[in-house]
Every structure is written in structure tokens, then in C-alpha cells.
Amino acid sequence: MKRRDLLKALAAAPLFSHAGNLLAAPATNAKLLFVFLRGGYDANNLLVPIGSDFYYAARPNIAIPKPGADNGALALNADWALHPALRDSIYPLFNSGQAAFVPFAGTTDLTRSHFETQDTIELGQSLDGRRDFRSGFMNRLAQSLNADKTSRAISFTDQLPLIFQGGAQVPNMALRSLGKSGIDERQSKIIAAMYQNTSLQKPVSEGFVVRDDVMKELSGEMQAANRNAISTKGFALEAQRIAKLMKDKYNIGFVDVGGWDTHVGQGAGTGYLAGRFDELGRGLAAFSQEMGSEWRNTLVVVVSEFGRTFRENGNRGTDHGHGSVFWVLGGGIRGKQVAGEQVAISQPNLFQNRDMPVLNEYRSVLGGLLQRTFSLSTAQLDHVFAGARPTELGVV
């Protein structure tokens, strides 16, 4: 094996975090899938403030028409409606009490930088102190639950994200393009032998077990896809694969979805952003269906680093903003509500006369959801989000 090929092979091999009983199910029934929409999605066209004349004046070309119009919004209550692209996916979940939304949510970080704000949320640390880039909040969650032997965490990404950096080693494996492994059995043995009797022997060995386990678990589904048995694509297919693994083997998962930076031509009821919502919604609906009976024990949280400017720009798009909308889904939640602190959608209530304000700070919102979902003690919650006071939304 050439050195160049060896390095590529090592980069592709996941490292596993825990020794022993790799195929055992988690000891707790509660499950969490955290979905990160990278790029800052336009939450104002996701959760449409249909009662606000200011919304329609501020967006003459990209506002979602009111309910009842062609490609009109889907009414949730007297004040809010949902983007029409989610009619067949998230809207039925909302009406059945399995989806809720938290507007005016986000971080108080004001940089409006994709990378800076993504880091802020993934770290989950107070902005008042020095950042520790070796400690993401989902890793700290895994550590807290591991004390009770209840956590099996995995990142469904090409590389381990910042949110999972930390003391608990977590495997990562992207599922969007599964196929034949780049490392055959002979090469796996060579690599494993190279690390024998070293500190990396166990994680390398267990990493190959994870890879083989995932490939074995999904082999039947991949064969069906090759015969065009699965009609969905992109995130919808990936979400089904994630569910196949999470319902039996893992209880904490992370996945990120890109393509949300809509400076130009984002569209309204149809168009670019509508297409992204459609794919995301179908994926989350497919995830809920694939989870089967485990859906009642599952919490899905969808966030983005920030929202977009409330007014459309000269290119019929939106620019980097501030407050956003979090999604909360699950078979056992108290959904069918728009939760959290809110204010009227009007120009005087804009943040810096341009953005939705942040009234529901993300650490408090997530802390409240996680505390309820995993029955975290005060000490465990403080380990995940030090100094944050959990918000009781009445959703979980």
C-alpha cells in the first residue's frame, strides 16, 4: 500500500468513541437529531407573519402570499403561516401536534459572520468568556449522558463538526453517497496492524467496525435504491438512512444541510428557497416515518446560525440578519404551536432597523428542550450550557 493511499484511507476511516458492545442499543429511549442549516436561512419566509402589513410592504417581490392565494402560505394560527412548499411534509406534522416553531430565536452574537456565528452556536459557550474550541455542546451532552451509560452519539458528516469536538470521541460518517468502501479487508488489516500496541489501536479498530456495521445495516436499502425503489433524493434519502441507524443503535445524531445563503433571487412561494424547503421538509417527514414506533421518543431540532434581513434587497434576495426560527419536531411533543417570547412584526420592533430580534436565546431554548428530553439534572445541564437558564417552552 502506497503512503499516499494510506493517508487517504486513514482520512476516510471513522474513529469510534466507546469500547465494547458496539451494536447494543442505547439504554435510554430518548433520541435527539440536531439539524444545522448552514448559510443562515430566511426564517421570515418559513414562518410567515401573515398578520403584518409591514411584512408585505418590506418584501414586495419575495413575500409569501396570504393563505388562500396561489402558492399562498399555510395558516397555523391568526398570526403565523407556513411556507407552501411544506404542505405535504411538515404541515401535516404540525396539525397532528408533532411540530412546533420558535420564532425570534438565536444567539446574541452580532458579527453576522457565517463562520463566527456557526462556531458560537456549535460551542454553546457563554459569549462573556474565552472560547474553548475543543468543547462543543453536543460532545458535552454525550459526556453527561455517558456517566449513566445512556449515550450513543454519531455525526452524519464527512468530518467531525465543532459541535462534537471534546473529551468524548464520537464517530462520523456521511451517508449521502454510500457505496463501496475505499478500503478493502486486506488494507484494513494492514492499517490496524500499523497501530497495534499504540494509543490509537482501539479507536482505529473500532472505527472499522463502525464503518462495516453501517454498510451492513444499509446494504439492503442501497440495493433497493439501485433498482429505483426509492424515489426521494438528496436530503430525503440521507434522512431515511439516518433513521435506520438511529432507531436501533444511536440516540444522539447531528447532520448539517447547506445552501441557505440567499442573497440573490431567493423566490417567494416558488423558486430557489422553496425548493430547499421542499427537500428539507420531505427529508424530515421521511425521517419521522422511518423511525416507526421510535418516533414517539425522538426530538428533532432544526436551527441555523442566524436569520436574514427583514427587508428584501435590490437583488430580490436577503442578506445576513439576526433572529431566526427554530423547528421542534417529534412524535411525543406538544406541538401545533408557535412557542416562546414574541413581539409584533413592525418596523419599531426590528433589531437595528433591519432584522428580527433575538428574544429566545439559543442556549436557554436548547437547554430547556434537552433537560426535558433527557431528564438532565441541574449539574448535567450546567455542564452542557454553563450558566444558562433553561426556557420552558411547553413543547416537550
mmCIF file of C-alpha atoms in Angstrom:
data_model
loop_
_atom_site.group_PDB
_atom_site.id
_atom_site.type_symbol
_atom_site.label_atom_id
_atom_site.label_comp_id
_atom_site.label_asym_id
_atom_site.label_seq_id
_atom_site.Cartn_x
_atom_site.Cartn_y
_atom_site.Cartn_z
ATOM 1 C CA MET A 1 0.000 0.000 0.000
ATOM 2 C CA LYS A 2 1.452 3.363 -1.040
ATOM 3 C CA ARG A 3 1.841 6.090 1.582
ATOM 4 C CA ARG A 4 -0.456 8.438 -0.381
ATOM 5 C CA ASP A 5 -3.208 5.817 -0.492
ATOM 6 C CA LEU A 6 -2.707 5.019 3.177
ATOM 7 C CA LEU A 7 -3.235 8.644 4.174
ATOM 8 C CA LYS A 8 -6.423 8.812 2.115
ATOM 9 C CA ALA A 9 -7.622 5.586 3.683
ATOM 10 C CA LEU A 10 -6.977 6.830 7.210
ATOM 11 C CA ALA A 11 -8.851 10.064 6.497
ATOM 12 C CA ALA A 12 -11.861 8.050 5.337
ATOM 13 C CA ALA A 13 -11.926 5.710 8.338
ATOM 14 C CA PRO A 14 -14.136 6.804 11.232
ATOM 15 C CA LEU A 15 -12.865 6.635 14.786
ATOM 16 C CA PHE A 16 -15.256 5.172 17.316
ATOM 17 C CA SER A 17 -15.676 6.519 20.800
ATOM 18 C CA HIS A 18 -16.633 3.738 23.174
ATOM 19 C CA ALA A 19 -15.238 0.302 23.803
ATOM 20 C CA GLY A 20 -17.329 -2.826 23.971
ATOM 21 C CA ASN A 21 -20.775 -3.872 22.738
ATOM 22 C CA LEU A 22 -20.725 -1.767 19.596
ATOM 23 C CA LEU A 23 -24.095 -2.980 18.358
ATOM 24 C CA ALA A 24 -26.056 -2.530 21.566
ATOM 25 C CA ALA A 25 -28.981 -0.130 21.638
ATOM 26 C CA PRO A 26 -28.850 2.927 23.929
ATOM 27 C CA ALA A 27 -30.003 2.407 27.496
ATOM 28 C CA THR A 28 -32.471 5.322 27.248
ATOM 29 C CA ASN A 29 -35.400 5.638 24.874
ATOM 30 C CA ALA A 30 -34.903 9.357 24.273
ATOM 31 C CA LYS A 31 -33.289 10.318 20.979
ATOM 32 C CA LEU A 32 -32.091 13.630 19.529
ATOM 33 C CA LEU A 33 -31.335 14.596 15.932
ATOM 34 C CA PHE A 34 -29.839 18.076 15.609
ATOM 35 C CA VAL A 35 -30.122 19.543 12.098
ATOM 36 C CA PHE A 36 -27.987 22.586 11.269
ATOM 37 C CA LEU A 37 -28.992 24.680 8.226
ATOM 38 C CA ARG A 38 -25.692 26.267 7.246
ATOM 39 C CA GLY A 39 -25.884 29.593 5.453
ATOM 40 C CA GLY A 40 -28.480 31.432 7.524
ATOM 41 C CA TYR A 41 -31.917 30.566 6.127
ATOM 42 C CA ASP A 42 -34.677 33.124 5.593
ATOM 43 C CA ALA A 43 -36.922 32.304 8.540
ATOM 44 C CA ASN A 44 -39.311 35.133 7.618
ATOM 45 C CA ASN A 45 -40.431 33.175 4.567
ATOM 46 C CA LEU A 46 -40.573 29.935 6.540
ATOM 47 C CA LEU A 47 -42.795 31.206 9.337
ATOM 48 C CA VAL A 48 -44.779 33.931 7.602
ATOM 49 C CA PRO A 49 -46.232 36.783 9.720
ATOM 50 C CA ILE A 50 -49.492 36.962 7.786
ATOM 51 C CA GLY A 51 -50.994 39.498 10.184
ATOM 52 C CA SER A 52 -48.255 42.064 9.482
ATOM 53 C CA ASP A 53 -48.802 44.642 6.730
ATOM 54 C CA PHE A 54 -45.185 45.653 7.272
ATOM 55 C CA TYR A 55 -44.036 42.217 6.096
ATOM 56 C CA TYR A 56 -45.730 42.635 2.723
ATOM 57 C CA ALA A 57 -44.520 46.222 2.344
ATOM 58 C CA ALA A 58 -40.929 45.219 3.151
ATOM 59 C CA ARG A 59 -40.945 42.340 0.647
ATOM 60 C CA PRO A 60 -42.785 43.461 -2.497
ATOM 61 C CA ASN A 61 -41.222 40.709 -4.643
ATOM 62 C CA ILE A 62 -40.450 37.823 -2.298
ATOM 63 C CA ALA A 63 -43.252 37.828 0.300
ATOM 64 C CA ILE A 64 -45.280 34.632 0.560
ATOM 65 C CA PRO A 65 -48.893 35.334 -0.468
ATOM 66 C CA LYS A 66 -51.554 35.123 2.211
ATOM 67 C CA PRO A 67 -53.468 31.882 2.767
ATOM 68 C CA GLY A 68 -55.954 31.172 0.023
ATOM 69 C CA ALA A 69 -53.941 32.817 -2.758
ATOM 70 C CA ASP A 70 -51.976 30.901 -5.396
ATOM 71 C CA ASN A 71 -48.888 29.452 -3.692
ATOM 72 C CA GLY A 72 -50.182 31.033 -0.526
ATOM 73 C CA ALA A 73 -48.955 30.400 2.993
ATOM 74 C CA LEU A 74 -50.468 27.641 5.133
ATOM 75 C CA ALA A 75 -52.215 29.146 8.143
ATOM 76 C CA LEU A 76 -51.010 27.944 11.555
ATOM 77 C CA ASN A 77 -52.938 30.485 13.622
ATOM 78 C CA ALA A 78 -54.176 34.062 13.260
ATOM 79 C CA ASP A 79 -50.643 35.491 13.192
ATOM 80 C CA TRP A 80 -48.422 32.905 11.559
ATOM 81 C CA ALA A 81 -48.412 30.674 8.486
ATOM 82 C CA LEU A 82 -46.029 28.158 6.929
ATOM 83 C CA HIS A 83 -44.287 28.206 3.552
ATOM 84 C CA PRO A 84 -46.431 26.353 0.974
ATOM 85 C CA ALA A 85 -43.521 24.080 -0.038
ATOM 86 C CA LEU A 86 -44.088 22.251 3.272
ATOM 87 C CA ARG A 87 -47.751 21.458 2.595
ATOM 88 C CA ASP A 88 -47.257 17.690 2.267
ATOM 89 C CA SER A 89 -44.417 17.238 4.766
ATOM 90 C CA ILE A 90 -44.186 19.494 7.826
ATOM 91 C CA TYR A 91 -47.710 20.963 7.727
ATOM 92 C CA PRO A 92 -49.365 17.582 8.461
ATOM 93 C CA LEU A 93 -46.908 17.035 11.325
ATOM 94 C CA PHE A 94 -47.822 20.437 12.754
ATOM 95 C CA ASN A 95 -51.543 19.765 12.532
ATOM 96 C CA SER A 96 -51.102 16.417 14.268
ATOM 97 C CA GLY A 97 -49.194 18.015 17.148
ATOM 98 C CA GLN A 98 -45.780 16.707 16.088
ATOM 99 C CA ALA A 99 -44.171 20.010 15.053
ATOM 100 C CA ALA A 100 -43.745 23.433 16.636
ATOM 101 C CA PHE A 101 -41.790 26.583 15.826
ATOM 102 C CA VAL A 102 -39.853 29.028 17.997
ATOM 103 C CA PRO A 103 -39.502 32.456 16.318
ATOM 104 C CA PHE A 104 -37.210 35.258 17.471
ATOM 105 C CA ALA A 105 -34.601 32.610 18.340
ATOM 106 C CA GLY A 106 -30.833 32.644 18.042
ATOM 107 C CA THR A 107 -27.613 33.886 19.556
ATOM 108 C CA THR A 108 -26.798 37.377 20.748
ATOM 109 C CA ASP A 109 -23.569 37.197 18.705
ATOM 110 C CA LEU A 110 -23.695 40.265 16.420
ATOM 111 C CA THR A 111 -20.928 39.500 13.929
ATOM 112 C CA ARG A 112 -23.330 38.341 11.165
ATOM 113 C CA SER A 113 -20.434 36.160 10.005
ATOM 114 C CA HIS A 114 -21.393 32.653 8.920
ATOM 115 C CA PHE A 115 -18.314 31.042 10.436
ATOM 116 C CA GLU A 116 -18.208 33.100 13.624
ATOM 117 C CA THR A 117 -21.875 32.558 14.410
ATOM 118 C CA GLN A 118 -21.870 28.878 13.472
ATOM 119 C CA ASP A 119 -18.946 28.435 15.854
ATOM 120 C CA THR A 120 -20.837 30.281 18.575
ATOM 121 C CA ILE A 121 -23.850 28.003 18.354
ATOM 122 C CA GLU A 122 -21.864 24.781 17.999
ATOM 123 C CA LEU A 123 -19.703 25.587 21.003
ATOM 124 C CA GLY A 124 -22.692 26.558 23.150
ATOM 125 C CA GLN A 125 -20.467 28.595 25.443
ATOM 126 C CA SER A 126 -21.152 31.961 27.043
ATOM 127 C CA LEU A 127 -20.035 34.905 24.939
ATOM 128 C CA ASP A 128 -18.628 36.518 28.075
ATOM 129 C CA GLY A 129 -15.736 34.080 28.445
ATOM 130 C CA ARG A 130 -12.891 32.731 26.367
ATOM 131 C CA ARG A 131 -13.847 30.186 23.721
ATOM 132 C CA ASP A 132 -12.706 26.604 24.060
ATOM 133 C CA PHE A 133 -12.736 25.159 20.537
ATOM 134 C CA ARG A 134 -12.128 21.693 21.968
ATOM 135 C CA SER A 135 -15.565 21.563 23.569
ATOM 136 C CA GLY A 136 -18.777 21.526 21.507
ATOM 137 C CA PHE A 137 -22.080 21.374 23.352
ATOM 138 C CA MET A 138 -23.245 18.053 21.854
ATOM 139 C CA ASN A 139 -19.993 16.450 22.978
ATOM 140 C CA ARG A 140 -20.665 17.761 26.474
ATOM 141 C CA LEU A 141 -24.188 16.339 26.235
ATOM 142 C CA ALA A 142 -22.730 12.957 25.273
ATOM 143 C CA GLN A 143 -20.331 13.159 28.211
ATOM 144 C CA SER A 144 -23.164 13.931 30.638
ATOM 145 C CA LEU A 145 -25.271 11.026 29.413
ATOM 146 C CA ASN A 146 -22.301 8.664 29.251
ATOM 147 C CA ALA A 147 -21.972 8.930 33.014
ATOM 148 C CA ASP A 148 -25.186 6.914 33.116
ATOM 149 C CA LYS A 149 -24.205 4.721 30.148
ATOM 150 C CA THR A 150 -27.109 6.156 28.125
ATOM 151 C CA SER A 151 -25.429 7.865 25.194
ATOM 152 C CA ARG A 152 -24.540 6.582 21.733
ATOM 153 C CA ALA A 153 -23.649 9.604 19.600
ATOM 154 C CA ILE A 154 -22.757 9.899 15.912
ATOM 155 C CA SER A 155 -22.240 12.701 13.411
ATOM 156 C CA PHE A 156 -23.600 12.083 9.921
ATOM 157 C CA THR A 157 -20.945 14.280 8.291
ATOM 158 C CA ASP A 158 -17.732 13.929 6.260
ATOM 159 C CA GLN A 159 -15.679 15.404 9.102
ATOM 160 C CA LEU A 160 -16.359 15.673 12.801
ATOM 161 C CA PRO A 161 -18.007 19.095 13.331
ATOM 162 C CA LEU A 162 -17.125 21.558 16.050
ATOM 163 C CA ILE A 163 -20.349 20.749 17.884
ATOM 164 C CA PHE A 164 -18.984 17.235 18.610
ATOM 165 C CA GLN A 165 -15.401 18.206 19.490
ATOM 166 C CA GLY A 166 -14.387 17.296 23.019
ATOM 167 C CA GLY A 167 -13.465 14.625 25.510
ATOM 168 C CA ALA A 168 -15.978 12.037 24.322
ATOM 169 C CA GLN A 169 -14.761 10.678 20.998
ATOM 170 C CA VAL A 170 -17.632 10.467 18.512
ATOM 171 C CA PRO A 171 -17.695 8.654 15.150
ATOM 172 C CA ASN A 172 -18.626 10.474 11.975
ATOM 173 C CA MET A 173 -19.805 9.050 8.677
ATOM 174 C CA ALA A 174 -21.557 10.829 5.808
ATOM 175 C CA LEU A 175 -24.455 8.834 4.390
ATOM 176 C CA ARG A 176 -25.366 10.938 1.366
ATOM 177 C CA SER A 177 -23.215 8.939 -1.051
ATOM 178 C CA LEU A 178 -22.691 5.485 0.366
ATOM 179 C CA GLY A 179 -21.094 2.959 -1.909
ATOM 180 C CA LYS A 180 -18.191 0.553 -1.975
ATOM 181 C CA SER A 181 -15.675 1.376 0.692
ATOM 182 C CA GLY A 182 -12.345 2.818 -0.431
ATOM 183 C CA ILE A 183 -10.573 0.426 1.952
ATOM 184 C CA ASP A 184 -10.870 -3.316 1.393
ATOM 185 C CA GLU A 185 -10.459 -6.003 4.072
ATOM 186 C CA ARG A 186 -6.769 -6.576 3.344
ATOM 187 C CA GLN A 187 -5.976 -2.859 3.626
ATOM 188 C CA SER A 188 -7.995 -2.611 6.840
ATOM 189 C CA LYS A 189 -5.843 -5.327 8.398
ATOM 190 C CA ILE A 190 -2.630 -3.582 7.290
ATOM 191 C CA ILE A 191 -3.749 -0.275 8.818
ATOM 192 C CA ALA A 192 -4.900 -1.954 12.034
ATOM 193 C CA ALA A 193 -1.533 -3.735 12.340
ATOM 194 C CA MET A 194 0.327 -0.437 11.976
ATOM 195 C CA TYR A 195 -1.382 0.902 15.098
ATOM 196 C CA GLN A 196 -1.147 -2.260 17.171
ATOM 197 C CA ASN A 197 0.170 -1.638 20.686
ATOM 198 C CA THR A 198 -0.264 2.151 20.322
ATOM 199 C CA SER A 199 -2.762 4.583 21.861
ATOM 200 C CA LEU A 200 -4.688 4.604 18.570
ATOM 201 C CA GLN A 201 -5.134 0.832 18.332
ATOM 202 C CA LYS A 202 -8.605 0.813 19.892
ATOM 203 C CA PRO A 203 -10.142 3.821 18.048
ATOM 204 C CA VAL A 204 -8.771 2.667 14.673
ATOM 205 C CA SER A 205 -10.039 -0.869 15.183
ATOM 206 C CA GLU A 206 -13.435 0.286 16.392
ATOM 207 C CA GLY A 207 -13.629 2.789 13.543
ATOM 208 C CA PHE A 208 -13.515 -0.035 11.027
ATOM 209 C CA VAL A 209 -16.214 -1.842 12.990
ATOM 210 C CA VAL A 210 -18.459 1.228 12.783
ATOM 211 C CA ARG A 211 -17.871 1.523 9.037
ATOM 212 C CA ASP A 212 -18.638 -2.142 8.437
ATOM 213 C CA ASP A 213 -21.653 -2.002 10.735
ATOM 214 C CA VAL A 214 -23.150 0.978 8.877
ATOM 215 C CA MET A 215 -22.507 -0.551 5.472
ATOM 216 C CA LYS A 216 -24.068 -3.845 6.566
ATOM 217 C CA GLU A 217 -27.100 -2.119 8.067
ATOM 218 C CA LEU A 218 -27.795 -0.114 4.904
ATOM 219 C CA SER A 219 -26.762 -2.623 2.246
ATOM 220 C CA GLY A 220 -30.331 -3.747 1.568
ATOM 221 C CA GLU A 221 -31.558 -0.176 1.215
ATOM 222 C CA MET A 222 -28.715 0.703 -1.151
ATOM 223 C CA GLN A 223 -29.530 -2.241 -3.380
ATOM 224 C CA ALA A 224 -33.157 -1.125 -3.499
ATOM 225 C CA ALA A 225 -32.063 2.377 -4.459
ATOM 226 C CA ASN A 226 -30.043 0.976 -7.337
ATOM 227 C CA ARG A 227 -33.294 -0.521 -8.659
ATOM 228 C CA ASN A 228 -35.013 2.870 -8.353
ATOM 229 C CA ALA A 229 -37.156 1.640 -5.465
ATOM 230 C CA ILE A 230 -36.606 4.894 -3.533
ATOM 231 C CA SER A 231 -37.990 7.931 -5.324
ATOM 232 C CA THR A 232 -36.659 10.601 -2.971
ATOM 233 C CA LYS A 233 -33.175 12.037 -3.374
ATOM 234 C CA GLY A 234 -30.750 14.357 -1.642
ATOM 235 C CA PHE A 235 -31.576 15.006 1.979
ATOM 236 C CA ALA A 236 -34.712 12.877 1.923
ATOM 237 C CA LEU A 237 -32.669 9.761 1.144
ATOM 238 C CA GLU A 238 -29.983 10.707 3.662
ATOM 239 C CA ALA A 239 -32.624 11.274 6.351
ATOM 240 C CA GLN A 240 -34.049 7.799 5.790
ATOM 241 C CA ARG A 241 -30.593 6.321 6.200
ATOM 242 C CA ILE A 242 -30.040 8.313 9.387
ATOM 243 C CA ALA A 243 -33.305 6.993 10.802
ATOM 244 C CA LYS A 244 -32.374 3.389 10.003
ATOM 245 C CA LEU A 245 -29.343 3.773 12.264
ATOM 246 C CA MET A 246 -30.780 5.977 14.973
ATOM 247 C CA LYS A 247 -33.849 3.905 15.707
ATOM 248 C CA ASP A 248 -31.722 0.916 16.756
ATOM 249 C CA LYS A 249 -28.166 1.986 17.515
ATOM 250 C CA TYR A 250 -27.757 5.683 18.331
ATOM 251 C CA ASN A 251 -29.628 8.202 20.395
ATOM 252 C CA ILE A 252 -27.743 11.424 19.606
ATOM 253 C CA GLY A 253 -27.159 12.451 15.993
ATOM 254 C CA PHE A 254 -26.058 15.511 14.052
ATOM 255 C CA VAL A 255 -26.400 16.428 10.382
ATOM 256 C CA ASP A 256 -25.902 19.688 8.521
ATOM 257 C CA VAL A 257 -27.577 20.887 5.332
ATOM 258 C CA GLY A 258 -26.127 23.685 3.187
ATOM 259 C CA GLY A 259 -27.479 26.023 0.518
ATOM 260 C CA TRP A 260 -29.326 28.632 2.600
ATOM 261 C CA ASP A 261 -27.381 31.833 1.799
ATOM 262 C CA THR A 262 -29.969 33.555 -0.421
ATOM 263 C CA HIS A 263 -28.563 36.962 -1.386
ATOM 264 C CA VAL A 264 -29.958 36.813 -4.905
ATOM 265 C CA GLY A 265 -33.238 35.570 -6.402
ATOM 266 C CA GLN A 266 -34.498 33.543 -3.458
ATOM 267 C CA GLY A 267 -38.066 33.453 -4.769
ATOM 268 C CA ALA A 268 -41.360 33.504 -2.885
ATOM 269 C CA GLY A 269 -43.962 30.732 -2.910
ATOM 270 C CA THR A 270 -41.874 29.092 -5.619
ATOM 271 C CA GLY A 271 -38.244 29.404 -6.614
ATOM 272 C CA TYR A 272 -34.863 28.615 -5.109
ATOM 273 C CA LEU A 273 -35.718 28.839 -1.407
ATOM 274 C CA ALA A 274 -38.993 26.984 -1.940
ATOM 275 C CA GLY A 275 -37.010 24.122 -3.444
ATOM 276 C CA ARG A 276 -34.730 23.958 -0.422
ATOM 277 C CA PHE A 277 -37.705 23.942 1.957
ATOM 278 C CA ASP A 278 -39.367 21.212 -0.092
ATOM 279 C CA GLU A 279 -36.322 18.949 0.063
ATOM 280 C CA LEU A 280 -35.727 19.601 3.752
ATOM 281 C CA GLY A 281 -39.371 19.019 4.611
ATOM 282 C CA ARG A 282 -39.566 15.777 2.667
ATOM 283 C CA GLY A 283 -36.386 14.596 4.372
ATOM 284 C CA LEU A 284 -37.674 15.310 7.863
ATOM 285 C CA ALA A 285 -41.021 13.668 7.060
ATOM 286 C CA ALA A 286 -39.167 10.627 5.696
ATOM 287 C CA PHE A 287 -37.096 10.523 8.884
ATOM 288 C CA SER A 288 -40.223 10.535 11.046
ATOM 289 C CA GLN A 289 -41.797 7.721 9.047
ATOM 290 C CA GLU A 290 -38.646 5.581 9.021
ATOM 291 C CA MET A 291 -38.265 5.928 12.800
ATOM 292 C CA GLY A 292 -41.517 3.993 13.196
ATOM 293 C CA SER A 293 -42.502 3.444 16.824
ATOM 294 C CA GLU A 294 -39.304 5.190 17.991
ATOM 295 C CA TRP A 295 -40.620 8.494 16.594
ATOM 296 C CA ARG A 296 -42.581 8.998 19.828
ATOM 297 C CA ASN A 297 -39.263 9.014 21.740
ATOM 298 C CA THR A 298 -37.447 11.283 19.279
ATOM 299 C CA LEU A 299 -36.759 15.015 19.317
ATOM 300 C CA VAL A 300 -35.606 16.775 16.143
ATOM 301 C CA VAL A 301 -34.311 20.342 16.440
ATOM 302 C CA VAL A 302 -33.594 22.413 13.323
ATOM 303 C CA VAL A 303 -31.535 25.611 13.651
ATOM 304 C CA SER A 304 -29.450 27.981 11.553
ATOM 305 C CA GLU A 305 -26.686 30.397 12.523
ATOM 306 C CA PHE A 306 -28.906 33.463 12.006
ATOM 307 C CA GLY A 307 -31.897 34.753 10.079
ATOM 308 C CA ARG A 308 -31.966 37.169 7.147
ATOM 309 C CA THR A 309 -32.687 40.866 6.786
ATOM 310 C CA PHE A 310 -36.388 41.552 7.107
ATOM 311 C CA ARG A 311 -36.496 43.751 4.023
ATOM 312 C CA GLU A 312 -35.611 42.258 0.649
ATOM 313 C CA ASN A 313 -32.501 43.632 -1.060
ATOM 314 C CA GLY A 314 -32.095 45.016 -4.595
ATOM 315 C CA ASN A 315 -31.411 41.541 -5.972
ATOM 316 C CA ARG A 316 -34.715 40.080 -4.725
ATOM 317 C CA GLY A 317 -32.894 38.240 -2.012
ATOM 318 C CA THR A 318 -31.984 38.835 1.626
ATOM 319 C CA ASP A 319 -28.743 39.475 3.456
ATOM 320 C CA HIS A 320 -27.255 38.295 6.748
ATOM 321 C CA GLY A 321 -29.564 39.010 9.641
ATOM 322 C CA HIS A 322 -30.057 38.169 13.307
ATOM 323 C CA GLY A 323 -33.123 36.445 14.810
ATOM 324 C CA SER A 324 -34.253 33.162 13.280
ATOM 325 C CA VAL A 325 -36.881 30.434 13.745
ATOM 326 C CA PHE A 326 -36.088 27.068 15.352
ATOM 327 C CA TRP A 327 -38.070 23.968 14.409
ATOM 328 C CA VAL A 328 -39.000 21.356 17.015
ATOM 329 C CA LEU A 329 -40.380 18.011 15.835
ATOM 330 C CA GLY A 330 -41.163 14.690 17.443
ATOM 331 C CA GLY A 331 -43.850 12.065 17.904
ATOM 332 C CA GLY A 332 -44.215 12.785 21.604
ATOM 333 C CA ILE A 333 -44.001 16.591 21.754
ATOM 334 C CA ARG A 334 -46.802 19.053 22.474
ATOM 335 C CA GLY A 335 -46.710 20.597 19.035
ATOM 336 C CA LYS A 336 -49.180 22.576 16.961
ATOM 337 C CA GLN A 337 -47.933 25.821 18.467
ATOM 338 C CA VAL A 338 -45.667 28.774 17.818
ATOM 339 C CA ALA A 339 -43.825 28.987 21.126
ATOM 340 C CA GLY A 340 -41.543 31.305 23.031
ATOM 341 C CA GLU A 341 -41.416 35.057 23.625
ATOM 342 C CA GLN A 342 -42.749 37.138 20.727
ATOM 343 C CA VAL A 343 -43.431 40.719 19.682
ATOM 344 C CA ALA A 344 -45.482 42.280 16.915
ATOM 345 C CA ILE A 345 -43.840 42.328 13.485
ATOM 346 C CA SER A 346 -43.388 46.041 12.869
ATOM 347 C CA GLN A 347 -40.593 48.436 11.974
ATOM 348 C CA PRO A 348 -40.135 49.753 15.555
ATOM 349 C CA ASN A 349 -39.543 46.184 16.759
ATOM 350 C CA LEU A 350 -36.804 45.377 14.236
ATOM 351 C CA PHE A 351 -33.316 44.886 15.599
ATOM 352 C CA GLN A 352 -31.074 47.723 14.393
ATOM 353 C CA ASN A 353 -33.896 48.631 11.977
ATOM 354 C CA ARG A 354 -33.102 45.623 9.791
ATOM 355 C CA ASP A 355 -33.508 42.214 11.447
ATOM 356 C CA MET A 356 -35.779 40.093 13.589
ATOM 357 C CA PRO A 357 -34.669 40.478 17.219
ATOM 358 C CA VAL A 358 -33.458 37.578 19.354
ATOM 359 C CA LEU A 359 -35.875 37.160 22.247
ATOM 360 C CA ASN A 360 -35.346 33.423 22.797
ATOM 361 C CA GLU A 361 -31.627 32.892 23.399
ATOM 362 C CA TYR A 362 -30.488 29.614 21.882
ATOM 363 C CA ARG A 363 -28.675 28.177 24.928
ATOM 364 C CA SER A 364 -31.735 28.703 27.085
ATOM 365 C CA VAL A 365 -34.079 27.281 24.443
ATOM 366 C CA LEU A 366 -31.928 24.229 23.725
ATOM 367 C CA GLY A 367 -31.187 23.774 27.418
ATOM 368 C CA GLY A 368 -34.869 23.579 28.218
ATOM 369 C CA LEU A 369 -35.538 21.109 25.409
ATOM 370 C CA LEU A 370 -32.602 18.865 26.325
ATOM 371 C CA GLN A 371 -33.349 18.944 30.034
ATOM 372 C CA ARG A 372 -36.886 17.755 29.381
ATOM 373 C CA THR A 373 -35.925 15.201 26.740
ATOM 374 C CA PHE A 374 -33.094 13.509 28.651
ATOM 375 C CA SER A 375 -34.190 14.327 32.233
ATOM 376 C CA LEU A 376 -30.918 16.146 32.823
ATOM 377 C CA SER A 377 -30.023 17.129 36.347
ATOM 378 C CA THR A 378 -29.100 20.727 37.108
ATOM 379 C CA ALA A 379 -25.424 19.737 37.173
ATOM 380 C CA GLN A 380 -25.663 17.904 33.838
ATOM 381 C CA LEU A 381 -27.400 20.819 32.175
ATOM 382 C CA ASP A 382 -24.823 23.250 33.537
ATOM 383 C CA HIS A 383 -22.099 21.052 32.054
ATOM 384 C CA VAL A 384 -23.744 21.321 28.625
ATOM 385 C CA PHE A 385 -24.658 25.030 28.777
ATOM 386 C CA ALA A 386 -22.726 26.578 31.653
ATOM 387 C CA GLY A 387 -24.596 29.448 33.285
ATOM 388 C CA ALA A 388 -27.651 29.243 31.010
ATOM 389 C CA ARG A 389 -31.145 29.233 32.460
ATOM 390 C CA PRO A 390 -33.383 26.767 30.622
ATOM 391 C CA THR A 391 -36.505 28.167 28.970
ATOM 392 C CA GLU A 392 -39.727 26.252 29.495
ATOM 393 C CA LEU A 393 -41.491 26.397 26.127
ATOM 394 C CA GLY A 394 -44.209 23.885 26.938
ATOM 395 C CA VAL A 395 -43.296 21.905 23.810
ATOM 396 C CA VAL A 396 -41.533 18.890 25.375
#
